[in-house]
Amino acid sequence: MKILILFAHPAFERSRVHARLLKAVRTLPGITIRDLYETYPDFDVFPKVEQPILEQHDLIILQHPFYWYSGPALLKQWMDLVLEHGWAYGKDGTALQGKYLMQVISTGGNAHAYSAEGHHGHAVYDFLLPFRQTAALCHMEYLPPYVVPGSAHIEEADLARYADSYVQLLQGLASKTTDLKALQQMPEANMLLNMPGLLSAPSR
């Protein structure tokens, strides 16, 4: 499975979490990383450039910080322009049919904050309904997000563990050894990492 990571962070130079995650997976085979803020600093997204890249990959990962229960502005701009009617959805819009969409997200709040009892009152998965519905509209299968919580105060050891798990997750997806049906039943991909037999072991 060929994986495309669409990375969107307006202040990447100040990001510990995403810098560590990307460094961990950058050299994995079958992975393409596309930094949207580096590519389109003026927000002038070119659909005819982006669409062929999407067509060449099986799994599209939107990696970004969780801003106001959504993604950064450029990610929304990218979706507005690239996912065109007649190409991604609507009559004859089947270019993405059968592909997978997933998100890799960092949150400022801790895991408890994103729960029914926590500050935000809902799980991260609940807030991602617009992305899940976008996948459905574009005839894609949505995979639950991989979430790194508490990014503002995360300890180095915890960050290293999340980075290693991210490698393990992508290796399992790229090699098609991950149980996708089991994964789709989970609110977060993080849960898969604690279930032996559903995810391949990392090769490094």
mmCIF file of C-alpha atoms in Angstrom:
data_model
loop_
_atom_site.group_PDB
_atom_site.id
_atom_site.type_symbol
_atom_site.label_atom_id
_atom_site.label_comp_id
_atom_site.label_asym_id
_atom_site.label_seq_id
_atom_site.Cartn_x
_atom_site.Cartn_y
_atom_site.Cartn_z
ATOM 1 C CA MET A 1 0.000 0.000 0.000
ATOM 2 C CA LYS A 2 1.486 3.334 -1.073
ATOM 3 C CA ILE A 3 0.999 6.013 1.575
ATOM 4 C CA LEU A 4 0.847 9.785 1.069
ATOM 5 C CA ILE A 5 1.242 12.014 4.133
ATOM 6 C CA LEU A 6 -0.226 15.469 3.545
ATOM 7 C CA PHE A 7 1.368 17.466 6.343
ATOM 8 C CA ALA A 8 -0.142 20.797 7.364
ATOM 9 C CA HIS A 9 1.391 22.859 10.180
ATOM 10 C CA PRO A 10 1.604 26.667 9.964
ATOM 11 C CA ALA A 11 4.376 26.831 12.577
ATOM 12 C CA PHE A 12 6.367 23.676 11.955
ATOM 13 C CA GLU A 13 9.563 25.288 13.227
ATOM 14 C CA ARG A 14 8.016 25.339 16.717
ATOM 15 C CA SER A 15 6.585 21.820 16.636
ATOM 16 C CA ARG A 16 8.287 19.146 18.730
ATOM 17 C CA VAL A 17 5.623 16.531 18.153
ATOM 18 C CA HIS A 18 5.271 16.632 14.381
ATOM 19 C CA ALA A 19 8.981 17.151 13.800
ATOM 20 C CA ARG A 20 9.614 13.942 15.741
ATOM 21 C CA LEU A 21 6.846 12.001 14.005
ATOM 22 C CA LEU A 22 7.979 12.982 10.515
ATOM 23 C CA LYS A 23 11.619 12.264 11.283
ATOM 24 C CA ALA A 24 10.646 8.780 12.426
ATOM 25 C CA VAL A 25 8.782 7.829 9.247
ATOM 26 C CA ARG A 26 10.567 9.885 6.596
ATOM 27 C CA THR A 27 12.774 7.045 5.336
ATOM 28 C CA LEU A 28 10.181 4.272 5.411
ATOM 29 C CA PRO A 29 9.646 2.600 2.017
ATOM 30 C CA GLY A 30 6.388 3.370 0.242
ATOM 31 C CA ILE A 31 5.838 6.659 2.112
ATOM 32 C CA THR A 32 5.578 10.072 0.411
ATOM 33 C CA ILE A 33 5.542 13.200 2.588
ATOM 34 C CA ARG A 34 4.128 16.436 1.175
ATOM 35 C CA ASP A 35 4.434 19.580 3.317
ATOM 36 C CA LEU A 36 1.519 21.794 2.289
ATOM 37 C CA TYR A 37 2.688 24.996 4.027
ATOM 38 C CA GLU A 38 6.106 24.644 2.439
ATOM 39 C CA THR A 39 4.614 23.934 -0.995
ATOM 40 C CA TYR A 40 1.877 26.575 -0.879
ATOM 41 C CA PRO A 41 2.951 29.426 1.421
ATOM 42 C CA ASP A 42 0.592 31.776 -0.427
ATOM 43 C CA PHE A 43 -2.356 29.295 -0.230
ATOM 44 C CA ASP A 44 -2.456 29.135 -4.043
ATOM 45 C CA VAL A 45 -3.101 25.378 -4.246
ATOM 46 C CA PHE A 46 -2.914 23.781 -7.703
ATOM 47 C CA PRO A 47 -5.497 20.989 -8.062
ATOM 48 C CA LYS A 48 -3.955 19.693 -11.291
ATOM 49 C CA VAL A 49 -0.685 19.137 -9.426
ATOM 50 C CA GLU A 50 -2.250 17.534 -6.375
ATOM 51 C CA GLN A 51 -4.765 15.243 -8.056
ATOM 52 C CA PRO A 52 -2.285 13.001 -9.914
ATOM 53 C CA ILE A 53 -0.318 12.592 -6.680
ATOM 54 C CA LEU A 54 -3.438 11.399 -4.889
ATOM 55 C CA GLU A 55 -4.210 8.982 -7.703
ATOM 56 C CA GLN A 56 -0.780 7.375 -7.265
ATOM 57 C CA HIS A 57 -1.357 6.480 -3.606
ATOM 58 C CA ASP A 58 -3.651 4.073 -1.771
ATOM 59 C CA LEU A 59 -3.789 5.666 1.677
ATOM 60 C CA ILE A 60 -3.982 9.438 2.198
ATOM 61 C CA ILE A 61 -2.945 10.607 5.663
ATOM 62 C CA LEU A 62 -3.795 14.128 6.779
ATOM 63 C CA GLN A 63 -1.222 14.940 9.462
ATOM 64 C CA HIS A 64 -1.825 18.140 11.399
ATOM 65 C CA PRO A 65 -2.326 19.778 14.793
ATOM 66 C CA PHE A 66 -5.911 19.869 15.997
ATOM 67 C CA TYR A 67 -6.948 23.527 15.616
ATOM 68 C CA TRP A 68 -10.401 24.525 16.864
ATOM 69 C CA TYR A 69 -11.658 20.953 16.518
ATOM 70 C CA SER A 70 -10.478 20.806 12.928
ATOM 71 C CA GLY A 71 -7.350 21.273 10.821
ATOM 72 C CA PRO A 72 -5.239 24.318 9.902
ATOM 73 C CA ALA A 73 -6.568 26.768 7.334
ATOM 74 C CA LEU A 74 -4.393 25.569 4.460
ATOM 75 C CA LEU A 75 -5.675 22.031 4.840
ATOM 76 C CA LYS A 76 -9.231 23.299 4.435
ATOM 77 C CA GLN A 77 -8.128 25.341 1.399
ATOM 78 C CA TRP A 78 -6.493 22.248 -0.070
ATOM 79 C CA MET A 79 -9.694 20.224 0.387
ATOM 80 C CA ASP A 80 -11.867 22.989 -1.078
ATOM 81 C CA LEU A 81 -9.788 23.219 -4.261
ATOM 82 C CA VAL A 82 -8.430 19.717 -4.848
ATOM 83 C CA LEU A 83 -11.502 17.597 -4.126
ATOM 84 C CA GLU A 84 -13.361 18.829 -7.181
ATOM 85 C CA HIS A 85 -16.846 17.854 -8.283
ATOM 86 C CA GLY A 86 -16.604 15.439 -11.183
ATOM 87 C CA TRP A 87 -13.205 14.230 -10.011
ATOM 88 C CA ALA A 88 -13.511 13.335 -6.327
ATOM 89 C CA TYR A 89 -17.297 13.207 -6.012
ATOM 90 C CA GLY A 90 -20.514 13.723 -7.961
ATOM 91 C CA LYS A 91 -21.273 12.352 -11.412
ATOM 92 C CA ASP A 92 -18.182 10.585 -12.755
ATOM 93 C CA GLY A 93 -16.231 11.699 -9.663
ATOM 94 C CA THR A 94 -14.610 8.411 -8.753
ATOM 95 C CA ALA A 95 -10.875 9.177 -8.857
ATOM 96 C CA LEU A 96 -10.468 8.358 -5.145
ATOM 97 C CA GLN A 97 -12.826 5.395 -5.011
ATOM 98 C CA GLY A 98 -11.469 2.511 -2.932
ATOM 99 C CA LYS A 99 -8.684 4.559 -1.351
ATOM 100 C CA TYR A 100 -8.304 5.131 2.391
ATOM 101 C CA LEU A 101 -8.284 8.396 4.337
ATOM 102 C CA MET A 102 -6.745 8.722 7.790
ATOM 103 C CA GLN A 103 -5.603 11.501 10.122
ATOM 104 C CA VAL A 104 -2.588 11.843 12.394
ATOM 105 C CA ILE A 105 -3.339 14.521 14.944
ATOM 106 C CA SER A 106 -1.706 16.257 17.893
ATOM 107 C CA THR A 107 -3.913 17.844 20.545
ATOM 108 C CA GLY A 108 -2.990 20.406 23.173
ATOM 109 C CA GLY A 109 -5.330 18.805 25.699
ATOM 110 C CA ASN A 110 -4.613 15.452 27.274
ATOM 111 C CA ALA A 111 -6.517 12.258 26.536
ATOM 112 C CA HIS A 112 -9.027 12.804 29.353
ATOM 113 C CA ALA A 113 -9.877 16.282 28.045
ATOM 114 C CA TYR A 114 -11.189 14.629 24.884
ATOM 115 C CA SER A 115 -13.727 12.354 26.549
ATOM 116 C CA ALA A 116 -17.371 12.565 27.606
ATOM 117 C CA GLU A 117 -16.240 13.506 31.116
ATOM 118 C CA GLY A 118 -13.444 15.841 30.020
ATOM 119 C CA HIS A 119 -13.169 19.533 29.219
ATOM 120 C CA HIS A 120 -14.225 19.162 25.570
ATOM 121 C CA GLY A 121 -17.058 16.732 26.250
ATOM 122 C CA HIS A 122 -16.363 14.482 23.268
ATOM 123 C CA ALA A 123 -13.717 12.131 21.909
ATOM 124 C CA VAL A 124 -11.470 13.386 19.104
ATOM 125 C CA TYR A 125 -13.207 10.959 16.743
ATOM 126 C CA ASP A 126 -16.524 12.745 17.273
ATOM 127 C CA PHE A 127 -15.086 16.081 16.180
ATOM 128 C CA LEU A 128 -13.799 14.545 12.949
ATOM 129 C CA LEU A 129 -17.237 13.968 11.432
ATOM 130 C CA PRO A 130 -16.631 16.494 8.576
ATOM 131 C CA PHE A 131 -13.505 14.567 7.546
ATOM 132 C CA ARG A 132 -15.258 11.224 7.861
ATOM 133 C CA GLN A 133 -18.139 12.456 5.719
ATOM 134 C CA THR A 134 -15.695 13.887 3.175
ATOM 135 C CA ALA A 135 -14.176 10.432 2.835
ATOM 136 C CA ALA A 136 -17.633 8.918 2.330
ATOM 137 C CA LEU A 137 -18.585 11.526 -0.272
ATOM 138 C CA CYS A 138 -15.371 10.813 -2.165
ATOM 139 C CA HIS A 139 -16.003 7.034 -2.089
ATOM 140 C CA MET A 140 -13.080 6.488 0.301
ATOM 141 C CA GLU A 141 -12.808 4.336 3.423
ATOM 142 C CA TYR A 142 -12.079 6.331 6.584
ATOM 143 C CA LEU A 143 -9.604 4.882 9.076
ATOM 144 C CA PRO A 144 -9.663 6.140 12.686
ATOM 145 C CA PRO A 145 -7.072 8.763 13.651
ATOM 146 C CA TYR A 146 -3.725 8.263 15.332
ATOM 147 C CA VAL A 147 -3.724 10.841 18.138
ATOM 148 C CA VAL A 148 -0.849 12.308 20.147
ATOM 149 C CA PRO A 149 -2.488 14.077 23.120
ATOM 150 C CA GLY A 150 -1.086 16.692 25.473
ATOM 151 C CA SER A 151 1.412 18.009 22.944
ATOM 152 C CA ALA A 152 2.096 21.181 24.914
ATOM 153 C CA HIS A 153 3.582 19.299 27.855
ATOM 154 C CA ILE A 154 4.501 15.878 26.496
ATOM 155 C CA GLU A 155 7.587 14.287 28.023
ATOM 156 C CA GLU A 156 10.455 13.248 25.768
ATOM 157 C CA ALA A 157 10.067 9.566 26.628
ATOM 158 C CA ASP A 158 6.361 9.654 25.774
ATOM 159 C CA LEU A 159 7.054 11.468 22.515
ATOM 160 C CA ALA A 160 9.628 8.847 21.561
ATOM 161 C CA ARG A 161 7.086 6.125 22.275
ATOM 162 C CA TYR A 162 4.470 7.809 20.062
ATOM 163 C CA ALA A 163 7.016 8.192 17.255
ATOM 164 C CA ASP A 164 7.990 4.513 17.455
ATOM 165 C CA SER A 165 4.323 3.525 17.428
ATOM 166 C CA TYR A 166 3.734 5.714 14.380
ATOM 167 C CA VAL A 167 6.484 3.824 12.557
ATOM 168 C CA GLN A 168 4.913 0.533 13.587
ATOM 169 C CA LEU A 169 1.484 1.669 12.435
ATOM 170 C CA LEU A 170 2.671 2.826 9.002
ATOM 171 C CA GLN A 171 4.723 -0.315 8.478
ATOM 172 C CA GLY A 172 1.680 -2.438 9.190
ATOM 173 C CA LEU A 173 -0.464 -0.383 6.805
ATOM 174 C CA ALA A 174 2.139 -0.241 4.030
ATOM 175 C CA SER A 175 2.757 -3.987 4.152
ATOM 176 C CA LYS A 176 -0.988 -4.730 4.372
ATOM 177 C CA THR A 177 -0.460 -6.836 7.474
ATOM 178 C CA THR A 178 -2.732 -4.611 9.562
ATOM 179 C CA ASP A 179 -6.266 -5.874 10.113
ATOM 180 C CA LEU A 180 -8.136 -2.978 8.484
ATOM 181 C CA LYS A 181 -11.576 -4.275 9.408
ATOM 182 C CA ALA A 182 -10.596 -4.374 13.068
ATOM 183 C CA LEU A 183 -9.005 -0.935 12.791
ATOM 184 C CA GLN A 184 -12.167 0.593 11.325
ATOM 185 C CA GLN A 185 -14.130 -0.442 14.408
ATOM 186 C CA MET A 186 -11.887 1.582 16.741
ATOM 187 C CA PRO A 187 -12.251 5.268 17.687
ATOM 188 C CA GLU A 188 -8.461 5.739 17.512
ATOM 189 C CA ALA A 189 -5.706 3.861 15.705
ATOM 190 C CA ASN A 190 -3.697 4.053 18.929
ATOM 191 C CA MET A 191 -5.776 1.169 20.279
ATOM 192 C CA LEU A 192 -4.482 -1.147 17.561
ATOM 193 C CA LEU A 193 -0.958 -0.874 18.922
ATOM 194 C CA ASN A 194 -2.014 -2.630 22.131
ATOM 195 C CA MET A 195 -3.563 -5.627 20.354
ATOM 196 C CA PRO A 196 -1.001 -8.271 19.390
ATOM 197 C CA GLY A 197 -1.714 -9.989 16.111
ATOM 198 C CA LEU A 198 -3.582 -7.085 14.522
ATOM 199 C CA LEU A 199 -0.490 -5.087 13.615
ATOM 200 C CA SER A 200 2.864 -6.186 12.241
ATOM 201 C CA ALA A 201 5.978 -5.730 14.327
ATOM 202 C CA PRO A 202 8.353 -2.941 13.249
ATOM 203 C CA SER A 203 11.324 -4.013 11.156
ATOM 204 C CA ARG A 204 13.746 -1.585 12.725
#
